[in-house]
Every structure is written in C-alpha cells, then in structure tokens.
PDB file of C-alpha atoms in Angstrom:
ATOM      1  CA  MET A   1      85.852 119.968  73.466  1.00 76.00           C
ATOM      2  CA  ALA A   2      88.897 118.426  75.199  1.00 77.00           C
ATOM      3  CA  THR A   3      89.822 114.786  74.073  1.00 85.00           C
ATOM      4  CA  LEU A   4      90.679 111.954  76.094  1.00 84.00           C
ATOM      5  CA  ARG A   5      94.230 112.069  74.559  1.00 85.00           C
ATOM      6  CA  GLN A   6      94.544 115.537  75.424  1.00 86.00           C
ATOM      7  CA  LEU A   7      93.517 114.706  78.994  1.00 88.00           C
ATOM      8  CA  GLU A   8      95.897 111.901  79.176  1.00 87.00           C
ATOM      9  CA  TYR A   9      98.767 114.160  77.878  1.00 87.00           C
ATOM     10  CA  PHE A  10      97.751 116.697  80.795  1.00 89.00           C
ATOM     11  CA  VAL A  11      97.959 114.295  83.511  1.00 89.00           C
ATOM     12  CA  THR A  12     101.023 112.522  82.222  1.00 90.00           C
ATOM     13  CA  ILE A  13     102.833 115.826  81.908  1.00 91.00           C
ATOM     14  CA  THR A  14     101.715 116.964  85.509  1.00 91.00           C
ATOM     15  CA  ASP A  15     102.832 113.433  86.941  1.00 89.00           C
ATOM     16  CA  GLU A  16     106.308 113.429  85.261  1.00 88.00           C
ATOM     17  CA  GLY A  17     106.899 117.246  85.918  1.00 89.00           C
ATOM     18  CA  SER A  18     108.469 117.354  82.528  1.00 89.00           C
ATOM     19  CA  PHE A  19     107.275 117.585  78.862  1.00 89.00           C
ATOM     20  CA  THR A  20     110.488 115.660  77.815  1.00 88.00           C
ATOM     21  CA  GLN A  21     109.849 112.907  80.126  1.00 89.00           C
ATOM     22  CA  ALA A  22     106.158 112.800  79.444  1.00 88.00           C
ATOM     23  CA  ALA A  23     106.637 112.718  75.739  1.00 88.00           C
ATOM     24  CA  ALA A  24     109.169 109.562  76.306  1.00 87.00           C
ATOM     25  CA  LEU A  25     106.560 107.891  78.481  1.00 85.00           C
ATOM     26  CA  LEU A  26     103.961 108.537  75.881  1.00 84.00           C
ATOM     27  CA  ASN A  27     106.031 107.749  72.892  1.00 81.00           C
ATOM     28  CA  ILE A  28     105.423 110.643  70.967  1.00 84.00           C
ATOM     29  CA  THR A  29     107.496 113.574  70.029  1.00 86.00           C
ATOM     30  CA  GLN A  30     107.818 116.636  72.174  1.00 85.00           C
ATOM     31  CA  PRO A  31     106.558 119.045  69.664  1.00 86.00           C
ATOM     32  CA  GLY A  32     103.646 116.883  69.023  1.00 83.00           C
ATOM     33  CA  LEU A  33     102.855 116.691  72.844  1.00 86.00           C
ATOM     34  CA  SER A  34     103.435 120.522  73.150  1.00 88.00           C
ATOM     35  CA  HIS A  35     101.124 121.058  70.253  1.00 85.00           C
ATOM     36  CA  GLN A  36      98.244 119.008  71.744  1.00 86.00           C
ATOM     37  CA  PHE A  37      98.774 120.603  75.136  1.00 88.00           C
ATOM     38  CA  HIS A  38      98.589 123.990  73.962  1.00 88.00           C
ATOM     39  CA  ALA A  39      95.464 123.261  72.013  1.00 87.00           C
ATOM     40  CA  LEU A  40      93.949 122.005  75.348  1.00 89.00           C
ATOM     41  CA  GLU A  41      95.002 125.296  77.162  1.00 88.00           C
ATOM     42  CA  LYS A  42      93.356 127.025  74.159  1.00 87.00           C
ATOM     43  CA  GLU A  43      90.239 125.048  74.603  1.00 87.00           C
ATOM     44  CA  VAL A  44      89.863 125.777  78.377  1.00 87.00           C
ATOM     45  CA  GLY A  45      90.882 129.308  77.781  1.00 88.00           C
ATOM     46  CA  GLY A  46      93.931 129.755  80.124  1.00 87.00           C
ATOM     47  CA  ARG A  47      97.160 128.289  81.227  1.00 88.00           C
ATOM     48  CA  LEU A  48      97.366 124.869  83.008  1.00 90.00           C
ATOM     49  CA  LEU A  49     100.859 124.899  83.809  1.00 90.00           C
ATOM     50  CA  GLU A  50     103.538 127.354  84.702  1.00 86.00           C
ATOM     51  CA  ARG A  51     106.987 126.499  83.447  1.00 83.00           C
ATOM     52  CA  LEU A  52     109.597 126.988  86.450  1.00 81.00           C
ATOM     53  CA  PRO A  53     113.464 126.889  86.150  1.00 77.00           C
ATOM     54  CA  ARG A  54     113.109 123.503  87.670  1.00 77.00           C
ATOM     55  CA  GLY A  55     110.184 121.825  86.589  1.00 81.00           C
ATOM     56  CA  LEU A  56     106.399 122.636  86.177  1.00 87.00           C
ATOM     57  CA  ARG A  57     103.729 124.027  88.442  1.00 86.00           C
ATOM     58  CA  LEU A  58      99.969 123.754  88.085  1.00 89.00           C
ATOM     59  CA  THR A  59      98.114 127.014  87.788  1.00 89.00           C
ATOM     60  CA  ALA A  60      94.671 127.547  89.616  1.00 86.00           C
ATOM     61  CA  ALA A  61      93.049 126.402  86.332  1.00 87.00           C
ATOM     62  CA  GLY A  62      95.149 123.528  86.203  1.00 87.00           C
ATOM     63  CA  ARG A  63      94.564 122.478  89.822  1.00 89.00           C
ATOM     64  CA  ALA A  64      91.013 122.818  89.253  1.00 87.00           C
ATOM     65  CA  MET A  65      90.854 120.664  86.160  1.00 88.00           C
ATOM     66  CA  LEU A  66      93.478 117.655  87.365  1.00 89.00           C
ATOM     67  CA  PRO A  67      90.969 115.692  89.334  1.00 88.00           C
ATOM     68  CA  SER A  68      88.411 115.763  86.904  1.00 86.00           C
ATOM     69  CA  ALA A  69      90.860 114.874  84.167  1.00 88.00           C
ATOM     70  CA  ARG A  70      91.928 111.890  86.180  1.00 87.00           C
ATOM     71  CA  ALA A  71      88.270 110.695  87.006  1.00 85.00           C
ATOM     72  CA  THR A  72      87.545 110.945  83.190  1.00 85.00           C
ATOM     73  CA  LEU A  73      90.387 108.845  82.145  1.00 82.00           C
ATOM     74  CA  ALA A  74      89.722 106.523  84.923  1.00 81.00           C
ATOM     75  CA  ASP A  75      85.925 106.272  83.765  1.00 79.00           C
ATOM     76  CA  ALA A  76      86.964 105.597  80.072  1.00 78.00           C
ATOM     77  CA  ARG A  77      89.212 102.830  81.251  1.00 75.00           C
ATOM     78  CA  ARG A  78      86.436 101.511  83.311  1.00 72.00           C
ATOM     79  CA  ALA A  79      84.015 101.695  80.437  1.00 73.00           C
ATOM     80  CA  VAL A  80      85.955  99.460  78.331  1.00 67.00           C
ATOM     81  CA  THR A  81      86.363  96.949  81.180  1.00 67.00           C
ATOM     82  CA  ALA A  82      82.708  96.912  81.646  1.00 65.00           C
ATOM     83  CA  ALA A  83      82.028  96.515  78.063  1.00 65.00           C
ATOM     84  CA  ARG A  84      84.622  93.457  77.910  1.00 58.00           C
ATOM     85  CA  ARG A  85      82.963  91.852  80.875  1.00 58.00           C
ATOM     86  CA  ALA A  86      79.562  92.270  79.422  1.00 59.00           C
ATOM     87  CA  THR A  87      80.727  90.496  76.129  1.00 52.00           C
ATOM     88  CA  GLY A  88      82.060  87.761  78.327  1.00 50.00           C
ATOM     89  CA  VAL A  89      85.815  88.784  78.036  1.00 37.00           C
ATOM     90  CA  ALA A  90      87.026  89.180  81.495  1.00 53.00           C
ATOM     91  CA  SER A  91      89.393  92.113  82.243  1.00 49.00           C
ATOM     92  CA  GLY A  92      91.520  90.111  84.780  1.00 64.00           C
ATOM     93  CA  GLU A  93      91.362  92.715  87.448  1.00 79.00           C
ATOM     94  CA  LEU A  94      89.087  94.085  90.123  1.00 86.00           C
ATOM     95  CA  GLN A  95      90.440  97.113  91.689  1.00 89.00           C
ATOM     96  CA  LEU A  96      89.286  97.795  95.604  1.00 94.00           C
ATOM     97  CA  ALA A  97      90.021 100.962  97.672  1.00 96.00           C
ATOM     98  CA  THR A  98      89.686 100.859 101.416  1.00 96.00           C
ATOM     99  CA  LEU A  99      90.947 101.717 104.680  1.00 95.00           C
ATOM    100  CA  TYR A 100      94.087 100.185 106.452  1.00 93.00           C
ATOM    101  CA  SER A 101      91.858  98.754 109.250  1.00 93.00           C
ATOM    102  CA  VAL A 102      89.351  97.317 107.012  1.00 94.00           C
ATOM    103  CA  SER A 103      92.140  95.910 104.609  1.00 93.00           C
ATOM    104  CA  CYS A 104      93.711  94.097 107.676  1.00 91.00           C
ATOM    105  CA  GLY A 105      90.239  93.210 109.216  1.00 91.00           C
ATOM    106  CA  VAL A 106      87.587  92.341 106.745  1.00 92.00           C
ATOM    107  CA  LEU A 107      89.299  91.822 103.397  1.00 93.00           C
ATOM    108  CA  PRO A 108      91.366  88.863 104.102  1.00 92.00           C
ATOM    109  CA  THR A 109      88.262  86.723 104.524  1.00 90.00           C
ATOM    110  CA  ALA A 110      86.386  88.399 101.507  1.00 93.00           C
ATOM    111  CA  LEU A 111      89.262  87.918  99.351  1.00 94.00           C
ATOM    112  CA  ALA A 112      89.862  84.367 100.068  1.00 93.00           C
ATOM    113  CA  LEU A 113      86.377  83.535  99.203  1.00 91.00           C
ATOM    114  CA  TRP A 114      86.638  85.616  96.005  1.00 90.00           C
ATOM    115  CA  ARG A 115      89.747  83.820  94.929  1.00 89.00           C
ATOM    116  CA  THR A 116      88.116  80.481  95.296  1.00 88.00           C
ATOM    117  CA  ARG A 117      85.366  81.439  92.959  1.00 85.00           C
ATOM    118  CA  HIS A 118      87.348  84.004  90.633  1.00 84.00           C
ATOM    119  CA  PRO A 119      90.973  82.649  90.458  1.00 85.00           C
ATOM    120  CA  ASP A 120      91.519  84.515  87.054  1.00 82.00           C
ATOM    121  CA  VAL A 121      90.489  88.070  88.234  1.00 85.00           C
ATOM    122  CA  ARG A 122      93.411  89.698  89.646  1.00 85.00           C
ATOM    123  CA  VAL A 123      92.750  92.066  92.549  1.00 90.00           C
ATOM    124  CA  THR A 124      94.419  95.534  93.039  1.00 91.00           C
ATOM    125  CA  LEU A 125      94.242  97.042  96.376  1.00 94.00           C
ATOM    126  CA  PHE A 126      94.549 100.735  97.252  1.00 95.00           C
ATOM    127  CA  GLU A 127      94.914 101.546 101.007  1.00 95.00           C
ATOM    128  CA  HIS A 128      93.844 104.841 102.797  1.00 94.00           C
ATOM    129  CA  ARG A 129      94.358 106.317 106.179  1.00 91.00           C
ATOM    130  CA  HIS A 130      90.958 108.094 106.609  1.00 92.00           C
ATOM    131  CA  THR A 131      87.323 108.151 105.302  1.00 93.00           C
ATOM    132  CA  THR A 132      87.768 111.445 103.572  1.00 93.00           C
ATOM    133  CA  GLU A 133      90.961 110.426 101.701  1.00 93.00           C
ATOM    134  CA  LEU A 134      89.220 107.190 100.643  1.00 94.00           C
ATOM    135  CA  ALA A 135      86.019 108.881  99.180  1.00 93.00           C
ATOM    136  CA  ALA A 136      88.154 111.578  97.495  1.00 91.00           C
ATOM    137  CA  ALA A 137      90.179 108.917  95.709  1.00 90.00           C
ATOM    138  CA  MET A 138      87.207 106.915  94.595  1.00 91.00           C
ATOM    139  CA  ALA A 139      85.490 110.103  93.481  1.00 88.00           C
ATOM    140  CA  ALA A 140      88.782 110.442  91.444  1.00 85.00           C
ATOM    141  CA  GLY A 141      88.064 107.103  89.750  1.00 84.00           C
ATOM    142  CA  GLN A 142      90.739 105.226  91.581  1.00 87.00           C
ATOM    143  CA  ALA A 143      88.974 101.839  91.940  1.00 89.00           C
ATOM    144  CA  ASP A 144      85.922  99.738  91.030  1.00 89.00           C
ATOM    145  CA  ILE A 145      84.774  99.609  94.574  1.00 93.00           C
ATOM    146  CA  ALA A 146      85.464 101.565  97.721  1.00 95.00           C
ATOM    147  CA  LEU A 147      85.055  99.734 101.293  1.00 96.00           C
ATOM    148  CA  GLY A 148      84.613 101.996 104.323  1.00 95.00           C
ATOM    149  CA  PRO A 149      82.087 104.197 106.346  1.00 95.00           C
ATOM    150  CA  PRO A 150      79.299 105.780 104.405  1.00 94.00           C
ATOM    151  CA  PRO A 151      80.660 108.696 102.442  1.00 93.00           C
ATOM    152  CA  PRO A 152      78.559 111.986 102.862  1.00 90.00           C
ATOM    153  CA  GLY A 153      76.681 112.890  99.745  1.00 89.00           C
ATOM    154  CA  TRP A 154      77.732 110.145  97.561  1.00 91.00           C
ATOM    155  CA  GLU A 155      75.945 110.097  94.370  1.00 86.00           C
ATOM    156  CA  GLY A 156      76.708 106.650  92.946  1.00 87.00           C
ATOM    157  CA  THR A 157      75.787 103.199  94.203  1.00 89.00           C
ATOM    158  CA  ILE A 158      75.953 102.502  97.915  1.00 93.00           C
ATOM    159  CA  ARG A 159      75.535  99.132  99.522  1.00 92.00           C
ATOM    160  CA  HIS A 160      75.260  99.060 103.324  1.00 94.00           C
ATOM    161  CA  LEU A 161      76.951  96.028 104.841  1.00 94.00           C
ATOM    162  CA  GLY A 162      76.308  96.581 108.578  1.00 93.00           C
ATOM    163  CA  ALA A 163      78.379  97.658 111.367  1.00 93.00           C
ATOM    164  CA  GLU A 164      81.768  96.272 112.754  1.00 94.00           C
ATOM    165  CA  GLU A 165      82.135  96.366 116.596  1.00 94.00           C
ATOM    166  CA  PHE A 166      85.210  97.703 118.359  1.00 96.00           C
ATOM    167  CA  PHE A 167      86.817  96.082 121.417  1.00 96.00           C
ATOM    168  CA  LEU A 168      89.295  96.931 124.074  1.00 96.00           C
ATOM    169  CA  VAL A 169      92.696  95.235 124.434  1.00 95.00           C
ATOM    170  CA  THR A 170      94.893  95.208 127.509  1.00 94.00           C
ATOM    171  CA  HIS A 171      97.573  93.310 129.281  1.00 93.00           C
ATOM    172  CA  PRO A 172      96.236  89.871 130.662  1.00 90.00           C
ATOM    173  CA  ASP A 173      97.312  90.900 134.192  1.00 91.00           C
ATOM    174  CA  ASP A 174      95.414  94.151 134.102  1.00 92.00           C
ATOM    175  CA  PRO A 175      92.598  94.216 136.729  1.00 92.00           C
ATOM    176  CA  LEU A 176      90.236  95.239 134.071  1.00 91.00           C
ATOM    177  CA  ALA A 177      90.746  91.757 132.578  1.00 87.00           C
ATOM    178  CA  ALA A 178      88.442  90.538 135.284  1.00 88.00           C
ATOM    179  CA  ALA A 179      85.459  92.847 134.567  1.00 88.00           C
ATOM    180  CA  PRO A 180      82.236  91.092 135.035  1.00 86.00           C
ATOM    181  CA  GLY A 181      80.736  89.922 131.479  1.00 83.00           C
ATOM    182  CA  GLY A 182      83.953  91.138 129.933  1.00 88.00           C
ATOM    183  CA  THR A 183      82.311  94.816 129.876  1.00 92.00           C
ATOM    184  CA  VAL A 184      83.755  98.137 131.071  1.00 94.00           C
ATOM    185  CA  ARG A 185      82.290 101.548 130.809  1.00 95.00           C
ATOM    186  CA  LEU A 186      84.420 103.920 128.896  1.00 94.00           C
ATOM    187  CA  ALA A 187      83.729 106.710 131.322  1.00 95.00           C
ATOM    188  CA  ASP A 188      85.537 104.563 134.042  1.00 95.00           C
ATOM    189  CA  LEU A 189      88.821 104.758 131.892  1.00 96.00           C
ATOM    190  CA  ALA A 190      89.519 108.405 132.327  1.00 95.00           C
ATOM    191  CA  GLU A 191      92.652 107.810 134.160  1.00 95.00           C
ATOM    192  CA  ARG A 192      93.970 105.087 132.028  1.00 96.00           C
ATOM    193  CA  GLU A 193      96.915 105.391 129.538  1.00 97.00           C
ATOM    194  CA  TRP A 194      96.146 104.620 125.879  1.00 97.00           C
ATOM    195  CA  VAL A 195      97.850 103.288 122.864  1.00 97.00           C
ATOM    196  CA  HIS A 196      96.594 105.712 120.175  1.00 97.00           C
ATOM    197  CA  PHE A 197      96.744 106.030 116.473  1.00 96.00           C
ATOM    198  CA  THR A 198      98.540 108.678 114.443  1.00 95.00           C
ATOM    199  CA  PRO A 199      96.604 111.908 114.015  1.00 92.00           C
ATOM    200  CA  ASP A 200      95.985 111.253 110.222  1.00 89.00           C
ATOM    201  CA  SER A 201      94.377 108.069 110.884  1.00 91.00           C
ATOM    202  CA  GLY A 202      90.503 107.794 110.863  1.00 92.00           C
ATOM    203  CA  LEU A 203      91.082 105.418 114.118  1.00 95.00           C
ATOM    204  CA  ALA A 204      92.374 108.270 115.815  1.00 96.00           C
ATOM    205  CA  GLU A 205      89.366 110.408 115.291  1.00 94.00           C
ATOM    206  CA  LEU A 206      87.174 107.452 116.300  1.00 95.00           C
ATOM    207  CA  LEU A 207      88.973 106.901 119.557  1.00 96.00           C
ATOM    208  CA  ASP A 208      89.068 110.846 120.252  1.00 96.00           C
ATOM    209  CA  ARG A 209      85.291 110.900 119.758  1.00 95.00           C
ATOM    210  CA  ALA A 210      84.582 108.018 121.860  1.00 95.00           C
ATOM    211  CA  CYS A 211      86.526 109.390 124.728  1.00 96.00           C
ATOM    212  CA  ALA A 212      85.315 112.746 124.390  1.00 96.00           C
ATOM    213  CA  GLU A 213      81.558 111.261 124.704  1.00 95.00           C
ATOM    214  CA  ALA A 214      82.661 109.479 127.917  1.00 95.00           C
ATOM    215  CA  GLY A 215      83.770 112.749 129.383  1.00 95.00           C
ATOM    216  CA  PHE A 216      87.618 112.743 129.048  1.00 96.00           C
ATOM    217  CA  GLN A 217      90.736 113.047 126.559  1.00 96.00           C
ATOM    218  CA  PRO A 218      92.989 109.833 126.319  1.00 96.00           C
ATOM    219  CA  ARG A 219      96.501 109.912 127.973  1.00 96.00           C
ATOM    220  CA  VAL A 220      98.704 108.781 125.017  1.00 97.00           C
ATOM    221  CA  THR A 221     101.730 106.554 125.757  1.00 96.00           C
ATOM    222  CA  VAL A 222     102.480 105.551 121.929  1.00 97.00           C
ATOM    223  CA  ARG A 223     100.966 106.112 118.570  1.00 97.00           C
ATOM    224  CA  THR A 224     100.674 103.667 115.518  1.00 96.00           C
ATOM    225  CA  GLN A 225      98.939 103.624 112.271  1.00 90.00           C
ATOM    226  CA  GLN A 226      97.794 100.016 112.308  1.00 92.00           C
ATOM    227  CA  ALA A 227      95.245  98.329 114.513  1.00 94.00           C
ATOM    228  CA  PRO A 228      96.973  94.945 114.962  1.00 92.00           C
ATOM    229  CA  PHE A 229      99.937  96.981 116.224  1.00 94.00           C
ATOM    230  CA  ALA A 230      98.030  98.850 118.648  1.00 96.00           C
ATOM    231  CA  ALA A 231      96.620  95.373 119.928  1.00 94.00           C
ATOM    232  CA  ASN A 232     100.188  94.075 120.428  1.00 93.00           C
ATOM    233  CA  PHE A 233     101.190  97.306 122.199  1.00 95.00           C
ATOM    234  CA  ALA A 234      98.270  97.044 124.452  1.00 95.00           C
ATOM    235  CA  ALA A 235      98.992  93.354 125.160  1.00 92.00           C
ATOM    236  CA  ALA A 236     102.401  94.225 126.063  1.00 93.00           C
ATOM    237  CA  GLY A 237     101.057  96.668 128.669  1.00 93.00           C
ATOM    238  CA  LEU A 238     101.670  99.941 127.077  1.00 96.00           C
ATOM    239  CA  GLY A 239      98.045 100.845 127.604  1.00 96.00           C
ATOM    240  CA  LEU A 240      94.646 100.231 126.534  1.00 97.00           C
ATOM    241  CA  ALA A 241      93.863  99.893 122.735  1.00 97.00           C
ATOM    242  CA  LEU A 242      90.448 100.257 120.928  1.00 97.00           C
ATOM    243  CA  VAL A 243      90.495  98.288 117.772  1.00 96.00           C
ATOM    244  CA  PRO A 244      87.903  96.668 115.176  1.00 95.00           C
ATOM    245  CA  GLY A 245      87.233  93.241 116.375  1.00 93.00           C
ATOM    246  CA  ASN A 246      87.802  91.792 112.812  1.00 92.00           C
ATOM    247  CA  THR A 247      91.354  92.757 113.380  1.00 92.00           C
ATOM    248  CA  ILE A 248      91.639  90.404 116.430  1.00 90.00           C
ATOM    249  CA  ALA A 249      92.741  86.910 115.191  1.00 84.00           C
ATOM    250  CA  PRO A 250      91.092  83.827 116.690  1.00 84.00           C
ATOM    251  CA  HIS A 251      94.479  82.801 118.416  1.00 81.00           C
ATOM    252  CA  PHE A 252      94.687  86.178 120.283  1.00 78.00           C
ATOM    253  CA  ASP A 253      94.457  85.049 123.861  1.00 72.00           C
ATOM    254  CA  GLU A 254      95.395  88.480 125.601  1.00 76.00           C
ATOM    255  CA  ALA A 255      92.589  90.241 127.592  1.00 89.00           C
ATOM    256  CA  LEU A 256      89.740  91.523 125.529  1.00 91.00           C
ATOM    257  CA  LEU A 257      86.766  93.766 126.618  1.00 94.00           C
ATOM    258  CA  ARG A 258      83.704  95.023 125.281  1.00 93.00           C
ATOM    259  CA  PRO A 259      83.277  98.818 125.615  1.00 93.00           C
ATOM    260  CA  ASP A 260      79.947 100.388 127.161  1.00 89.00           C
ATOM    261  CA  PRO A 261      78.349 101.815 125.420  1.00 88.00           C
ATOM    262  CA  ALA A 262      79.031  99.679 122.497  1.00 90.00           C
ATOM    263  CA  LEU A 263      81.332 101.193 119.918  1.00 93.00           C
ATOM    264  CA  LEU A 264      80.023 100.434 116.181  1.00 94.00           C
ATOM    265  CA  ARG A 265      81.339 101.701 112.839  1.00 95.00           C
ATOM    266  CA  PRO A 266      78.857 101.311 109.921  1.00 95.00           C
ATOM    267  CA  LEU A 267      80.645  99.930 106.637  1.00 95.00           C
ATOM    268  CA  THR A 268      79.342 100.289 103.260  1.00 95.00           C
ATOM    269  CA  ALA A 269      80.650  99.234  99.514  1.00 95.00           C
ATOM    270  CA  TYR A 270      80.314 101.986  97.083  1.00 94.00           C
ATOM    271  CA  THR A 271      80.909 102.498  93.315  1.00 91.00           C
ATOM    272  CA  ARG A 272      80.846 105.861  91.105  1.00 85.00           C
ATOM    273  CA  GLY A 273      78.211 104.192  88.912  1.00 81.00           C
ATOM    274  CA  GLN A 274      76.297 101.159  88.409  1.00 81.00           C
ATOM    275  CA  PRO A 275      78.286  97.989  89.060  1.00 81.00           C
ATOM    276  CA  ASP A 276      79.036  95.534  86.160  1.00 79.00           C
ATOM    277  CA  PRO A 277      78.664  91.857  86.630  1.00 80.00           C
ATOM    278  CA  ILE A 278      82.144  91.216  88.204  1.00 83.00           C
ATOM    279  CA  THR A 279      81.806  94.341  90.661  1.00 86.00           C
ATOM    280  CA  HIS A 280      78.063  93.275  91.575  1.00 85.00           C
ATOM    281  CA  ALA A 281      79.364  89.529  92.400  1.00 86.00           C
ATOM    282  CA  PHE A 282      82.026  91.076  94.585  1.00 90.00           C
ATOM    283  CA  LEU A 283      79.415  93.345  96.235  1.00 91.00           C
ATOM    284  CA  ASP A 284      77.014  90.375  96.849  1.00 90.00           C
ATOM    285  CA  LEU A 285      79.896  88.389  98.473  1.00 90.00           C
ATOM    286  CA  LEU A 286      80.593  91.105 100.936  1.00 90.00           C
ATOM    287  CA  SER A 287      77.160  91.667 102.066  1.00 88.00           C
ATOM    288  CA  GLU A 288      76.000  88.000 102.206  1.00 88.00           C
ATOM    289  CA  GLU A 289      78.895  85.944 103.254  1.00 88.00           C
ATOM    290  CA  VAL A 290      81.443  88.043 105.010  1.00 88.00           C
ATOM    291  CA  PRO A 291      80.869  88.729 108.778  1.00 87.00           C
ATOM    292  CA  LEU A 292      82.016  92.340 110.077  1.00 90.00           C
ATOM    293  CA  THR A 293      82.365  91.027 113.576  1.00 87.00           C
ATOM    294  CA  PRO A 294      84.098  87.640 113.398  1.00 86.00           C
ATOM    295  CA  THR A 295      82.610  84.296 114.614  1.00 84.00           C
ATOM    296  CA  HIS A 296      85.019  83.845 117.523  1.00 84.00           C
ATOM    297  CA  LEU A 297      84.294  87.074 119.037  1.00 86.00           C
ATOM    298  CA  ARG A 298      80.454  86.654 118.716  1.00 83.00           C
ATOM    299  CA  LYS A 299      80.936  83.363 120.502  1.00 82.00           C
ATOM    300  CA  ARG A 300      83.111  85.153 123.125  1.00 82.00           C
ATOM    301  CA  PHE A 301      80.701  88.038 123.639  1.00 83.00           C
ATOM    302  CA  PRO A 302      77.238  86.505 122.840  1.00 73.00           C
ATOM    303  CA  ALA A 303      75.234  89.021 124.490  1.00 59.00           C
ATOM    304  CA  ARG A 304      75.025  91.489 121.635  1.00 55.00           C
ATOM    305  CA  ASP A 305      74.397  90.390 117.979  1.00 46.00           C
ATOM    306  CA  VAL A 306      75.918  92.868 115.565  1.00 46.00           C
ATOM    307  CA  GLY A 307      78.133  93.229 112.698  1.00 47.00           C
ATOM    308  CA  HIS A 308      76.847  90.299 110.348  1.00 45.00           C
ATOM    309  CA  GLY A 309      77.206  92.239 107.315  1.00 45.00           C
TER     310      GLY A 309
END
C-alpha cells in the first residue's frame, strides 16, 4: 500500500519536474527520494515517470494516478485541520473555490460578514473560469468549500443557495433604456451587438445558450473575462452585456434591463465530505444571510422576487 509520504514525493517530483529540485524542496537526499519513488512504482506495478533529456514526463499510469494522489494528500491535510477544529484549535484558514463572476459578485458581502465574526480565520480563495474546472479542482481536494452552479453527479455535501438573476447593461442613450418596465425580450435583440466573454468562460456559454434559445447568435464586438468589465464596456456603448445582478454595484447608474424570459443561474455550496464546524458556519452564512440578487436591484425591479439565497 502506498504511503502518504510516497504520494507526497510523487506529486512534488511531478510539480518540480526534477528529482534534484524535489529532494531539495522536501529536505531529503536525492538517493532517499529515488528509493521511495521506485518503491511506489513497484507497488503500482509500473513506471509513473519517464526521464527525458530535459525534465520528466508522466506515463499513462502516472497521469491516471496524479489527481487521486493530490486529492489524497489534500484530504489528509483537511483531516488534521478538522481534528484541530473539533478539539477547539482553529487552523486559521478556510479555503474557498469559486468562479470569477461569483467571486466579484456574491463573495464580497459574504466575506465581509464572515470577517466580523471570525477575524482570526484566514480565507484562501481559488478562482476558476468554468463550472467544470471548478468541480474538477474541488474533486481533487483544492478547497474546503466550492461555490458555484450545481456540479453534476456530485457525491459530497451540497447546499442549495438559490438562484442569481442576470440583467442586461447598455448605454444610457440606447433606446432600449426606455423599455416599459425596464424589461426587454431577448428575441428582439437578434440584430444587436454584444459585449461577449472569452470562450473558456462559463459566462460565454450562458450567453450563447440564452441567445440560441431566443433564436439567434450574438454579434460580438469585444470579449472579456470579467462581468464588471463587460458592464463597463456596455455602458460605454460597445454593445449589450448580460451579467449577474450581484456584480452591479449600487452606484451603477447606467441603463439596466431585465431580460424576458428571466435568466437565472442556480448556485450551490458543496464540499467533498461532511463539513466541519467552521465550514458548516460558512455554509449557514451563505444560505441564510447573503442575497444572490442584491437589495438595490430587487428594489429597482420589484416585479419578480428571486435570488434570496
């Protein structure tokens, strides 16, 4: 059976791309590192790394083993943290993984509340471009909690938070700004130009799907990775932008519209196993005290009550 130390050696060698550098980082001799690594290869019954003239390359067996090795090491670290928390010894760190749009939309309010109640718990944040990338990182043990759309087939704990609503942003002189009730049909926007998102962004996929369901493909003027940037470009007249309402600041005075049909994205918080007390406290805060659609937008668009969390 492979030991945690052997798995740590394997991951470190892979990350460093060198036995020499890995040995220095791990503070052991290179012969000792090589001996333990070869013992691991003997245990799995095949080579995990191939030596090249310049560096190392994972074999098929190594590529298959690496994600599980990382997850096992992360679980071991998390188990020690949970034990310390359970005995009243705070670890001083809560690790969160999320999407860029959620990071700039939901998390500022959540983390501000959290800090007032747990000032001694440091938060480490990992940000991702797409839901699948987030779920894969979480499955590999990257963080205590992931915050994003529901991950398909997730076997750990999932807390459903509600749905965040998306809104359209445009230039204040755009005739659309005078739409009755501030609502516009997406199907009526087929000839408009759009501020889009980079193809690897989950927001790009969401916009493309919404437009496809309305019967057209968006005509792109510029692409960006961040929702606040898209809103600023749209407000400057570069095209329409579709962004999560929680990324719109209260002082944003440009033209905002609610699309018809409504565009909602469900959000969840999920963990690999049962949450420890600190993690559970953060889940409670998210689900009970953080609105997914901010108060200033619910007041501005009162006809539909969504996104309370």
